[in-house]
Coordinates of C-alpha atoms in Angstrom, one line a residue:
Chain E
M264 CA 149.0 154.8 76.8
D265 CA 146.9 157.8 77.9
N266 CA 144.0 157.4 80.4
K267 CA 141.4 158.2 77.8
T268 CA 142.6 155.4 75.5
A269 CA 142.6 153.0 78.5
L270 CA 139.0 154.0 79.3
K271 CA 138.0 153.4 75.6
L272 CA 139.6 150.0 75.7
S273 CA 137.7 149.3 78.9
V274 CA 134.4 150.1 77.1
I275 CA 135.3 147.8 74.2
A276 CA 136.2 145.0 76.7
A277 CA 132.8 145.3 78.4
K278 CA 131.1 145.1 75.1
A279 CA 133.1 142.1 74.0
K280 CA 132.3 140.4 77.3
K281 CA 128.6 141.0 76.5
N282 CA 129.2 139.4 73.1
A283 CA 130.9 136.4 74.7
L284 CA 128.3 135.9 77.4
R285 CA 125.5 136.2 74.9
G286 CA 126.8 133.2 72.9
I287 CA 127.4 131.1 76.0
Y288 CA 124.0 131.9 77.4
E289 CA 122.2 131.2 74.1
S290 CA 123.8 127.9 73.6
Q291 CA 124.0 127.1 77.3
S292 CA 127.5 126.0 76.7
G293 CA 131.0 127.4 76.8
H294 CA 133.8 128.9 79.0
P295 CA 133.1 132.2 80.5
G296 CA 135.7 132.4 83.3
G297 CA 138.8 132.4 81.2
S298 CA 137.1 134.4 78.5
M299 CA 136.7 137.2 81.0
S300 CA 140.2 136.9 82.5
V301 CA 142.0 137.1 79.1
M302 CA 139.8 139.9 77.7
D303 CA 141.9 143.0 78.6
I304 CA 144.9 141.4 77.0
L305 CA 142.9 140.6 73.8
V306 CA 141.4 144.0 73.6
T307 CA 144.8 145.7 74.0
L308 CA 146.3 143.6 71.3
F309 CA 143.4 143.9 68.7
F310 CA 142.6 147.6 69.4
S311 CA 145.8 149.3 70.2
E312 CA 148.7 147.2 68.9
M313 CA 148.2 144.5 66.2
N314 CA 148.4 145.3 62.5
V315 CA 145.3 143.5 61.4
D316 CA 142.6 144.5 58.9
P317 CA 139.1 142.9 58.9
K318 CA 138.8 143.7 55.2
N319 CA 142.0 141.8 54.4
P320 CA 142.2 139.1 57.1
H321 CA 144.7 137.0 55.3
D322 CA 147.3 139.7 54.6
P323 CA 150.7 137.9 54.8
K324 CA 152.2 141.0 56.4
R325 CA 149.6 141.1 59.3
D326 CA 150.5 140.4 62.9
R327 CA 149.3 137.0 64.2
F328 CA 147.4 136.0 67.3
V329 CA 147.0 132.4 68.6
L330 CA 144.6 131.7 71.4
S331 CA 146.3 128.6 72.7
K332 CA 143.7 128.4 75.5
G333 CA 141.2 127.8 72.7
H334 CA 138.3 127.1 75.1
C335 CA 138.2 130.9 75.6
A336 CA 136.9 131.2 72.1
P337 CA 133.9 133.3 73.3
G338 CA 136.3 136.0 74.4
L339 CA 138.1 136.0 71.1
Y340 CA 134.9 136.0 69.1
G341 CA 133.6 138.8 71.2
V342 CA 136.7 140.9 70.4
L343 CA 136.9 140.0 66.7
A344 CA 133.2 141.0 66.4
E345 CA 133.9 144.4 68.0
R346 CA 136.9 144.8 65.7
G347 CA 134.7 144.3 62.7
F348 CA 135.7 140.8 61.5
F349 CA 132.1 139.8 61.6
E350 CA 128.7 141.0 62.9
T351 CA 128.3 141.1 66.7
A352 CA 125.0 139.4 66.2
A353 CA 126.8 136.3 65.0
C354 CA 128.1 135.8 68.6
A355 CA 124.6 134.7 69.6
G356 CA 125.0 131.6 67.4
F357 CA 128.2 130.4 69.2
R358 CA 128.3 126.6 69.4
T359 CA 125.1 126.0 67.4
I360 CA 124.7 123.8 64.4
D361 CA 124.5 126.5 61.7
S362 CA 127.1 128.8 63.1
C363 CA 130.7 129.2 62.0
L364 CA 131.6 130.0 65.6
Q365 CA 132.8 126.6 66.7
G366 CA 133.2 125.6 70.4
H367 CA 136.9 126.1 69.9
P368 CA 138.5 128.4 67.3
D369 CA 138.5 127.2 63.7
M370 CA 140.8 129.1 61.4
K371 CA 139.1 127.8 58.3
S372 CA 135.7 129.2 59.2
V373 CA 136.2 132.4 61.2
S374 CA 137.8 135.5 59.8
G375 CA 140.5 136.8 62.1
V376 CA 141.3 133.4 63.7
D377 CA 144.9 132.6 62.7
M378 CA 145.2 129.1 64.1
S379 CA 142.7 126.4 65.1
T380 CA 143.2 125.6 68.7
G381 CA 141.4 124.0 71.6
S382 CA 143.6 121.0 72.4
L383 CA 145.7 122.6 75.1
G384 CA 149.4 123.0 74.8
Q385 CA 149.7 123.2 71.0
G386 CA 149.2 126.9 70.4
V387 CA 152.7 128.2 71.5
S388 CA 154.3 125.7 69.1
A389 CA 152.1 126.9 66.2
A390 CA 153.0 130.5 67.2
N391 CA 156.6 129.5 67.1
G392 CA 156.1 128.3 63.5
M393 CA 154.6 131.6 62.5
A394 CA 157.4 133.5 64.1
L395 CA 160.0 131.3 62.5
A396 CA 158.3 131.8 59.1
G397 CA 158.5 135.5 59.7
K398 CA 162.2 135.2 60.4
L399 CA 162.8 133.0 57.3
D400 CA 161.0 135.5 55.1
G401 CA 162.5 138.6 56.7
A402 CA 158.9 139.7 57.4
G403 CA 158.3 142.3 60.1
Y404 CA 155.1 141.0 61.5
R405 CA 154.8 140.0 65.2
V406 CA 153.2 136.9 66.7
Y407 CA 151.2 137.0 69.9
V408 CA 150.0 133.9 71.8
A409 CA 147.9 133.5 75.0
T410 CA 148.0 130.5 77.2
G411 CA 146.2 129.6 80.4
D412 CA 148.2 128.9 83.5
G413 CA 146.7 125.4 83.9
E414 CA 147.7 124.9 80.3
L415 CA 151.3 125.1 81.4
Q416 CA 150.8 121.6 82.8
E417 CA 151.0 120.3 79.2
G418 CA 154.6 119.2 78.5
Q419 CA 154.4 120.5 74.9
V420 CA 154.3 124.1 76.3
W421 CA 157.9 123.6 77.6
E422 CA 159.0 121.9 74.4
A423 CA 157.8 125.0 72.7
A424 CA 159.5 127.2 75.3
M425 CA 162.8 125.6 74.4
F426 CA 162.2 126.0 70.7
S427 CA 161.4 129.8 71.0
A428 CA 164.6 130.5 72.8
Q429 CA 166.7 128.1 70.6
Y430 CA 165.6 129.9 67.5
K431 CA 165.8 133.4 69.1
L432 CA 162.2 134.2 68.2
D433 CA 162.2 137.8 69.5
N434 CA 159.1 138.5 67.2
L435 CA 157.1 136.3 69.6
T436 CA 155.3 137.5 72.7
L437 CA 153.5 135.1 75.0
F438 CA 150.8 136.1 77.5
V439 CA 150.2 133.7 80.4
D440 CA 146.7 134.3 81.7
N441 CA 147.6 133.5 85.3
N442 CA 144.1 133.5 86.9
G443 CA 145.1 130.6 89.3
L444 CA 142.2 128.4 88.5
Q445 CA 141.5 125.5 86.3
I446 CA 138.4 123.4 85.7
D447 CA 139.0 121.1 88.7
G448 CA 140.0 124.0 91.0
D449 CA 143.1 125.8 92.3
I450 CA 146.0 125.2 89.9
A451 CA 148.4 125.1 92.9
G452 CA 146.5 122.2 94.5
I453 CA 146.2 120.2 91.3
M454 CA 149.6 120.5 89.6
N455 CA 151.4 123.6 90.4
P456 CA 153.2 125.3 87.5
A457 CA 154.6 128.0 89.8
P458 CA 157.0 129.7 89.7
I459 CA 156.0 130.6 86.2
A460 CA 158.2 133.6 85.6
E461 CA 161.2 131.8 86.9
K462 CA 160.6 128.9 84.7
Y463 CA 160.5 131.0 81.6
R464 CA 163.6 132.9 82.7
A465 CA 165.3 129.5 83.1
F466 CA 164.2 128.6 79.6
G467 CA 166.0 131.7 78.2
W468 CA 163.1 134.1 77.8
N469 CA 162.7 137.7 78.6
V470 CA 160.0 137.7 81.3
L471 CA 157.7 140.5 82.4
E472 CA 155.2 140.3 85.3
I473 CA 152.2 142.5 85.1
D474 CA 148.6 143.0 86.2
G475 CA 146.7 141.6 83.3
H476 CA 143.8 143.9 83.8
D477 CA 145.8 147.1 83.7
Y478 CA 145.9 148.5 80.1
H479 CA 148.9 150.7 80.8
Q480 CA 150.9 147.7 82.0
I481 CA 149.7 145.5 79.1
A482 CA 150.6 148.1 76.5
D483 CA 153.9 148.8 78.2
A484 CA 154.8 145.1 78.2
I485 CA 154.0 144.8 74.5
Q486 CA 156.4 147.7 73.7
K487 CA 159.1 146.2 75.9
A488 CA 158.7 142.9 74.1
K489 CA 159.1 144.6 70.8
A490 CA 162.3 146.3 71.9
E491 CA 163.8 143.0 73.1
K492 CA 166.3 141.5 70.7
G493 CA 167.4 137.9 70.4
R494 CA 164.9 136.2 72.7
P495 CA 161.2 135.8 73.1
T496 CA 159.2 137.6 75.7
A497 CA 156.7 136.0 78.2
V498 CA 154.3 138.3 79.9
V499 CA 153.0 136.6 83.0
C500 CA 149.7 138.3 83.7
K501 CA 148.1 138.2 87.1
T502 CA 144.4 138.0 86.3
I503 CA 141.0 137.2 87.9
K504 CA 138.9 134.4 86.5
G505 CA 135.5 135.7 85.6
K506 CA 136.7 139.3 85.8
G507 CA 134.0 141.9 85.7
I508 CA 131.1 139.7 86.5
S509 CA 130.6 139.8 90.3
Y510 CA 129.4 136.3 90.9
M511 CA 132.0 134.7 88.6
E512 CA 135.1 136.4 89.9
D513 CA 137.8 134.1 91.2
R514 CA 135.5 131.0 91.2
A515 CA 136.6 127.9 89.4
E516 CA 133.0 126.7 88.9
W517 CA 132.7 129.4 86.2
H518 CA 135.4 127.7 84.1
G519 CA 133.0 126.0 81.8
K520 CA 129.5 126.7 82.9
A521 CA 126.8 128.8 81.2
P522 CA 124.8 131.3 83.2
N523 CA 121.1 130.8 83.7
K524 CA 118.6 133.5 82.7
E525 CA 118.8 135.4 85.9
E526 CA 122.6 135.1 86.1
Y527 CA 122.9 136.3 82.4
E528 CA 120.7 139.3 83.0
T529 CA 122.7 140.2 86.1
A530 CA 125.9 140.0 84.1
V531 CA 124.5 142.1 81.3
A532 CA 123.3 144.7 83.8
E533 CA 126.7 144.8 85.5
L534 CA 128.4 145.3 82.1
D535 CA 126.0 147.9 81.0
A536 CA 126.5 149.8 84.2
R537 CA 130.2 149.6 83.7
I538 CA 129.9 150.9 80.2
A539 CA 127.8 153.8 81.3
E540 CA 130.2 154.6 84.1
L541 CA 133.2 154.5 81.7
E542 CA 131.5 156.6 79.1
G543 CA 130.7 159.1 81.7
Q544 CA 134.4 159.3 82.6
I545 CA 135.4 159.6 79.0
N546 CA 132.9 162.4 78.3
G547 CA 133.4 164.0 81.6
Chain O
M259 CA 172.5 89.5 42.6
G260 CA 175.3 91.6 43.9
D261 CA 175.1 94.2 41.2
I262 CA 171.4 95.0 41.6
K263 CA 171.1 98.6 42.8
K264 CA 169.5 98.8 46.3
V265 CA 168.3 102.1 47.8
A266 CA 166.2 102.7 50.9
T267 CA 163.1 104.8 50.4
R268 CA 164.3 107.0 53.3
M269 CA 167.4 107.7 51.3
A270 CA 165.4 108.5 48.1
F271 CA 163.2 110.8 50.3
G272 CA 166.3 112.8 51.4
E273 CA 167.6 113.0 47.9
A274 CA 164.3 114.0 46.4
L275 CA 163.9 116.8 49.1
T276 CA 167.2 118.1 48.2
Q277 CA 166.4 118.1 44.5
I278 CA 163.3 120.2 45.0
G279 CA 164.9 122.2 47.8
A280 CA 165.5 125.3 45.8
R281 CA 161.8 126.1 46.3
E282 CA 161.9 128.7 49.0
D283 CA 158.6 127.7 50.4
I284 CA 159.9 124.3 51.5
V285 CA 160.9 123.9 55.1
V286 CA 162.2 120.6 56.5
M287 CA 161.8 119.7 60.1
D288 CA 163.4 116.8 62.0
A289 CA 163.5 115.6 65.6
D290 CA 167.1 114.6 66.2
L291 CA 167.1 111.8 63.6
T292 CA 168.5 113.7 60.6
K293 CA 171.0 111.0 59.7
S294 CA 168.3 108.3 59.9
T295 CA 165.5 110.0 58.2
M296 CA 168.0 111.4 55.7
T297 CA 166.9 115.0 56.0
N298 CA 170.5 115.7 56.7
L299 CA 171.0 115.7 52.9
F300 CA 168.6 118.7 52.6
Q301 CA 170.3 120.3 55.7
K302 CA 173.7 120.3 54.0
V303 CA 172.4 122.3 51.1
Y304 CA 169.7 124.4 52.7
P305 CA 170.7 124.8 56.4
K306 CA 168.5 127.8 57.1
R307 CA 165.4 126.0 56.0
H308 CA 166.2 122.8 58.0
I309 CA 164.8 123.0 61.5
N310 CA 166.0 120.5 64.1
C311 CA 163.4 120.5 66.8
G312 CA 165.2 118.2 69.2
I313 CA 163.5 115.1 70.6
A314 CA 160.0 116.7 70.8
E315 CA 157.9 115.3 68.0
G316 CA 154.6 116.8 69.2
N317 CA 156.1 120.2 69.3
M318 CA 157.6 119.7 65.8
I319 CA 154.2 118.9 64.3
S320 CA 152.4 121.9 65.8
T321 CA 155.3 124.2 64.8
A322 CA 155.0 122.8 61.3
A323 CA 151.3 123.8 61.4
G324 CA 152.3 127.4 62.3
L325 CA 154.9 127.5 59.5
A326 CA 152.3 126.1 57.0
S327 CA 149.8 128.7 58.1
C328 CA 152.3 131.3 56.8
G329 CA 152.6 129.8 53.4
K330 CA 155.4 127.3 53.9
T331 CA 155.4 123.7 52.5
V332 CA 156.6 121.8 55.5
F333 CA 158.1 118.3 55.6
A334 CA 158.3 117.1 59.2
A335 CA 160.2 113.8 59.6
S336 CA 160.8 111.3 62.3
F337 CA 160.5 107.6 62.8
A338 CA 156.9 106.5 61.9
M339 CA 156.4 105.5 65.5
F340 CA 156.9 109.1 66.7
S341 CA 155.7 111.3 63.8
T342 CA 152.4 109.5 63.7
G343 CA 152.2 107.8 67.1
R344 CA 153.8 110.1 69.6
A345 CA 152.4 113.2 67.7
F346 CA 149.1 111.7 66.7
E347 CA 147.0 114.3 68.3
Q348 CA 149.1 117.2 67.0
V349 CA 148.8 115.8 63.5
R350 CA 145.1 115.5 64.0
N351 CA 144.3 118.8 65.6
S352 CA 147.2 121.2 64.6
V353 CA 147.6 120.0 61.0
A354 CA 144.7 118.0 59.7
Y355 CA 141.7 119.8 61.2
P356 CA 142.8 123.2 59.6
H357 CA 144.0 121.2 56.5
L358 CA 147.4 122.8 56.6
N359 CA 150.2 122.1 54.1
V360 CA 152.3 119.8 56.2
K361 CA 153.8 116.5 55.0
I362 CA 154.3 114.2 57.9
V363 CA 157.1 111.8 57.1
G364 CA 157.4 108.5 58.9
S365 CA 160.7 106.7 58.3
H366 CA 161.7 103.3 59.7
A367 CA 158.1 102.1 59.3
G368 CA 157.2 98.5 59.9
L369 CA 159.1 95.5 61.2
T370 CA 162.1 95.9 58.9
V371 CA 163.5 98.5 61.3
G372 CA 165.0 95.3 62.5
E373 CA 167.2 95.2 65.5
D374 CA 165.6 98.1 67.4
G375 CA 162.6 95.9 68.1
A376 CA 159.0 96.5 68.9
T377 CA 159.2 100.0 70.5
H378 CA 160.4 101.3 67.1
Q379 CA 158.6 99.0 64.7
C380 CA 155.5 101.0 63.9
I381 CA 152.8 98.8 62.4
E382 CA 149.9 101.1 63.3
D383 CA 150.9 104.3 61.4
V384 CA 148.7 103.8 58.4
A385 CA 145.7 102.9 60.5
L386 CA 146.2 106.1 62.7
M387 CA 146.7 108.4 59.7
R388 CA 143.9 106.7 57.7
A389 CA 141.3 107.5 60.4
I390 CA 142.0 111.3 60.2
P391 CA 139.6 113.1 57.9
G392 CA 141.2 114.4 54.8
M393 CA 144.7 112.9 55.3
V394 CA 146.4 111.6 52.2
I395 CA 148.7 108.6 52.7
V396 CA 151.5 107.6 50.3
S397 CA 153.6 104.5 50.8
P398 CA 156.2 104.2 48.0
A399 CA 157.9 100.9 47.3
D400 CA 161.2 102.0 45.8
A401 CA 163.5 104.9 45.2
T402 CA 162.0 105.8 41.9
E403 CA 158.5 105.9 43.3
T404 CA 159.7 107.8 46.3
H405 CA 161.3 110.5 44.2
A406 CA 158.1 110.9 42.2
A407 CA 155.9 110.8 45.3
V408 CA 157.9 113.5 47.1
R409 CA 157.5 115.8 44.1
A410 CA 153.8 115.1 43.9
I411 CA 153.1 115.7 47.5
A412 CA 155.2 118.9 47.5
D413 CA 152.8 120.2 44.8
Y414 CA 149.7 119.1 46.6
K415 CA 148.3 121.6 49.1
G416 CA 147.2 119.8 52.2
P417 CA 148.2 117.3 54.8
V418 CA 150.0 114.1 53.7
Y419 CA 151.6 111.2 55.4
L420 CA 154.6 109.8 53.6
R421 CA 155.7 106.4 54.8
V422 CA 159.3 105.3 54.1
S423 CA 161.6 102.5 55.1
R424 CA 165.0 101.9 56.6
L425 CA 166.0 98.9 54.6
A426 CA 167.7 99.3 51.2
M427 CA 165.7 97.5 48.5
P428 CA 166.1 96.9 44.8
V429 CA 164.8 99.7 42.4
L430 CA 161.6 98.3 40.9
F431 CA 160.7 101.1 38.5
D432 CA 162.6 102.8 35.7
P433 CA 163.0 106.5 36.5
D434 CA 162.8 107.4 32.8
S435 CA 159.4 105.9 32.3
Y436 CA 157.7 105.6 35.7
Q437 CA 154.7 107.9 36.2
F438 CA 153.3 108.5 39.6
T439 CA 149.8 109.9 40.1
L440 CA 148.6 110.8 43.6
G441 CA 145.5 108.8 44.3
K442 CA 146.1 106.2 41.6
G443 CA 147.4 102.7 41.8
H444 CA 149.0 101.1 38.9
I445 CA 149.1 97.6 37.3
M446 CA 152.7 96.4 37.3
R447 CA 151.8 93.2 35.5
D448 CA 148.5 91.9 34.4
G449 CA 147.0 88.5 35.1
S450 CA 143.6 86.8 35.4
D451 CA 143.5 84.4 38.4
V452 CA 144.1 86.7 41.3
T453 CA 145.2 90.2 42.1
I454 CA 148.0 91.0 44.6
I455 CA 147.7 94.6 45.8
G456 CA 150.8 95.8 47.6
A457 CA 152.4 99.0 48.9
G458 CA 155.7 100.0 50.3
L459 CA 158.5 97.6 51.2
L460 CA 156.3 94.5 51.1
L461 CA 155.5 95.0 47.4
H462 CA 158.9 93.5 46.8
E463 CA 157.7 90.3 48.4
G464 CA 154.6 90.5 46.3
V465 CA 156.7 90.7 43.1
K466 CA 158.6 87.6 44.2
A467 CA 155.4 85.8 45.0
A468 CA 154.0 86.6 41.6
D469 CA 157.1 85.2 40.0
M470 CA 156.8 82.0 42.1
L471 CA 153.1 81.7 41.2
A472 CA 153.7 82.2 37.5
G473 CA 156.0 79.2 37.7
E474 CA 153.0 77.2 38.9
G475 CA 150.8 78.4 36.2
I476 CA 148.9 80.9 38.3
S477 CA 148.3 84.2 36.6
V478 CA 148.7 87.2 38.9
R479 CA 147.7 90.7 38.4
L480 CA 150.1 92.8 40.5
V481 CA 149.0 96.2 41.6
D482 CA 151.2 98.8 43.2
M483 CA 148.9 100.9 45.5
A484 CA 151.3 103.5 46.6
T485 CA 148.5 105.9 47.5
I486 CA 146.7 104.3 50.4
K487 CA 144.4 107.2 50.9
P488 CA 142.4 108.3 49.0
I489 CA 142.4 104.7 47.8
D490 CA 142.0 103.9 44.1
S491 CA 138.5 102.3 44.4
E492 CA 138.1 102.1 40.7
L493 CA 141.1 100.0 40.2
I494 CA 140.3 97.7 43.1
I495 CA 136.7 97.1 41.8
E496 CA 138.0 96.5 38.3
S497 CA 140.6 94.1 39.6
A498 CA 137.9 92.2 41.6
K499 CA 135.7 91.9 38.6
K500 CA 138.5 90.7 36.4
T501 CA 140.3 88.3 38.7
G502 CA 137.6 87.4 41.4
A503 CA 140.1 87.2 44.2
I504 CA 142.5 89.7 46.0
V505 CA 145.4 89.4 48.3
C506 CA 146.8 92.5 50.0
V507 CA 150.4 92.7 51.1
E508 CA 151.7 95.3 53.5
E509 CA 154.2 95.8 56.3
H510 CA 151.6 96.9 58.8
N511 CA 149.1 95.4 61.2
V512 CA 146.4 93.6 59.3
I513 CA 144.0 95.9 61.0
G514 CA 143.4 99.3 59.6
G515 CA 146.0 99.5 56.9
L516 CA 146.0 98.9 53.1
G517 CA 144.1 95.6 53.6
G518 CA 141.5 97.4 55.6
A519 CA 141.1 100.1 53.0
V520 CA 140.8 97.5 50.2
A521 CA 138.3 95.5 52.2
E522 CA 136.2 98.6 52.8
V523 CA 136.0 99.1 49.0
L524 CA 135.3 95.5 48.2
G525 CA 132.7 95.0 51.0
Q526 CA 130.7 98.0 49.9
N527 CA 131.0 97.6 46.2
Y528 CA 132.0 94.2 44.8
P529 CA 132.7 91.6 47.4
V530 CA 135.2 88.9 46.4
P531 CA 137.3 86.6 48.5
M532 CA 140.3 88.4 49.9
E533 CA 143.2 87.8 52.2
I534 CA 145.6 90.1 53.9
V535 CA 149.3 89.5 54.4
G536 CA 150.7 91.7 57.2
V537 CA 151.5 91.6 60.9
A538 CA 148.8 89.5 62.5
D539 CA 147.9 91.9 65.3
Q540 CA 151.0 91.4 67.4
F541 CA 154.1 93.4 68.3
G542 CA 157.4 93.0 66.5
R543 CA 160.7 92.0 68.0
S544 CA 164.4 92.4 67.4
G545 CA 166.1 90.6 64.5
K546 CA 167.3 90.9 61.0
P547 CA 164.7 92.4 58.7
E548 CA 164.6 89.3 56.4
A549 CA 164.3 87.0 59.4
L550 CA 161.5 89.1 60.8
L551 CA 159.5 88.9 57.5
D552 CA 159.8 85.1 57.7
A553 CA 159.0 84.9 61.4
Y554 CA 155.9 87.0 61.0
H555 CA 154.8 85.1 57.9
M556 CA 155.0 88.0 55.5
S557 CA 157.7 86.9 53.0
A558 CA 157.0 85.7 49.5
P559 CA 156.3 82.0 50.3
Y560 CA 153.6 83.1 52.8
I561 CA 152.1 85.4 50.2
V562 CA 152.0 82.4 47.9
G563 CA 150.2 80.4 50.6
K564 CA 147.6 83.2 51.0
V565 CA 147.1 83.3 47.3
K566 CA 146.4 79.6 47.2
R567 CA 144.0 80.0 50.0
V568 CA 142.1 82.8 48.3
L569 CA 141.9 80.8 45.1
E570 CA 140.4 77.9 47.0
R571 CA 137.8 80.2 48.4
K572 CA 137.2 81.6 44.9
Q573 CA 136.4 78.2 43.6
K574 CA 133.7 77.5 46.1

């Protein structure tokens, strides 16, 4: 990936973060921390890799994405809106009674959502099913799934890890959003899933470890996963919870809390400044 | 009696799957019980579309959801205890909430699992599945009905729970004439004093009870309610109007199963005295299936007793 492309993705990510925070602020409900930490992964997938078409969202040949950490729906909605699946203005209705943007992703009501998620630990299994369907049909699409690191405490994640390897699902790529924090605090102090990369290697996966905020590394990992034959790839992404919002960064309290007016305005100002800076670099 | 053909509904399930297995959209999943659920019959003919998930039922159900989201018609089978109990939340959130085309199959349902005992005798599965919005529940009584039900649910787009049994039982229905309609009960024999509504394995005891009652001059309408959800309200209300008393018979806890479904219809539409024959809110235990049905007061003589009780209440 060239630098200009990376800069453009950074701008999109900042805009998508604004969409996400708008919904959380308006409804005074939602999960900003993980939505920010997973954002660069989502933007890379939806804007530089995945074969998806907002005008034909159910195309059987499309690549699939499952947000197993479904509470980070605001992040996904923010990206889907930027990608053109629905109006960005719709993000403001997140979690409200007349909106299709449910608190956790609902594949039945939101264009671009490939699987309903929210109950942690189930998304990798669903992604396995999609990848297996692709194998059975000889279809060329790829399946991407993102989990949290706290989510790895769910046993089903490891049942799924065995399954992916058993059925040689090399069309599956898993991103672990390893921000180190969960709602009650530090994952290491609650129920430590580490060492994550070693665990996936032991389960028979191809494993890559990257900085989950570096577009070059994310894009490179996606290409390496595509080249891997006979086994699935797990990309363990070191990330920062609340990334890009100064007062949220690396703080567990922002797992599931909405900003107040002042905090929201600060976040928007920071993101606007970031966008202006990036656009300056792109044009300069 | 020795020459009466006996077939377990789990066996009929495996045969029926294999018969429709040429359909490329059908994928069958199992959790290391292929020789018990009888999905091994499908596996022998269509090995590529048979997916053994190992002993991980929750993972199986969510994987089934992913397959279904890509256009597959998925049958995911295990013992009822595990496919609906262990994996309840996956059924609820991965399959039913997005209304995906997955058929959850629970074999070895009820007490007649027998010797394995309480841990494997699922008497809560219908209650669990019934409480999930949009879930269809089918509990066939014999091999003929199972064959027809498997075809019907394979053609229906959406989540279904299919309940089948371990124990081989006589074939009640003639395969040449039997018609199954999803969502409809059917009158096996008509009568005027009382209606016995049954489903699944215990319908056989209902048939025996109806015979015994006929000998005593009591006229029984016998209804096979193979689809427990959506329940055939029309037939229940019509039966209540005609016979004025209803006894439900099911191999399930008396809470939340067929009896509960019928009571909900009667209570809100046309209340008449009713009784439920089932497991009286207690756990099962090891033993021979027939001995268990006696020990838990579910065999034909006990159904006769409940019919007499409901007729007394009807007179008052």
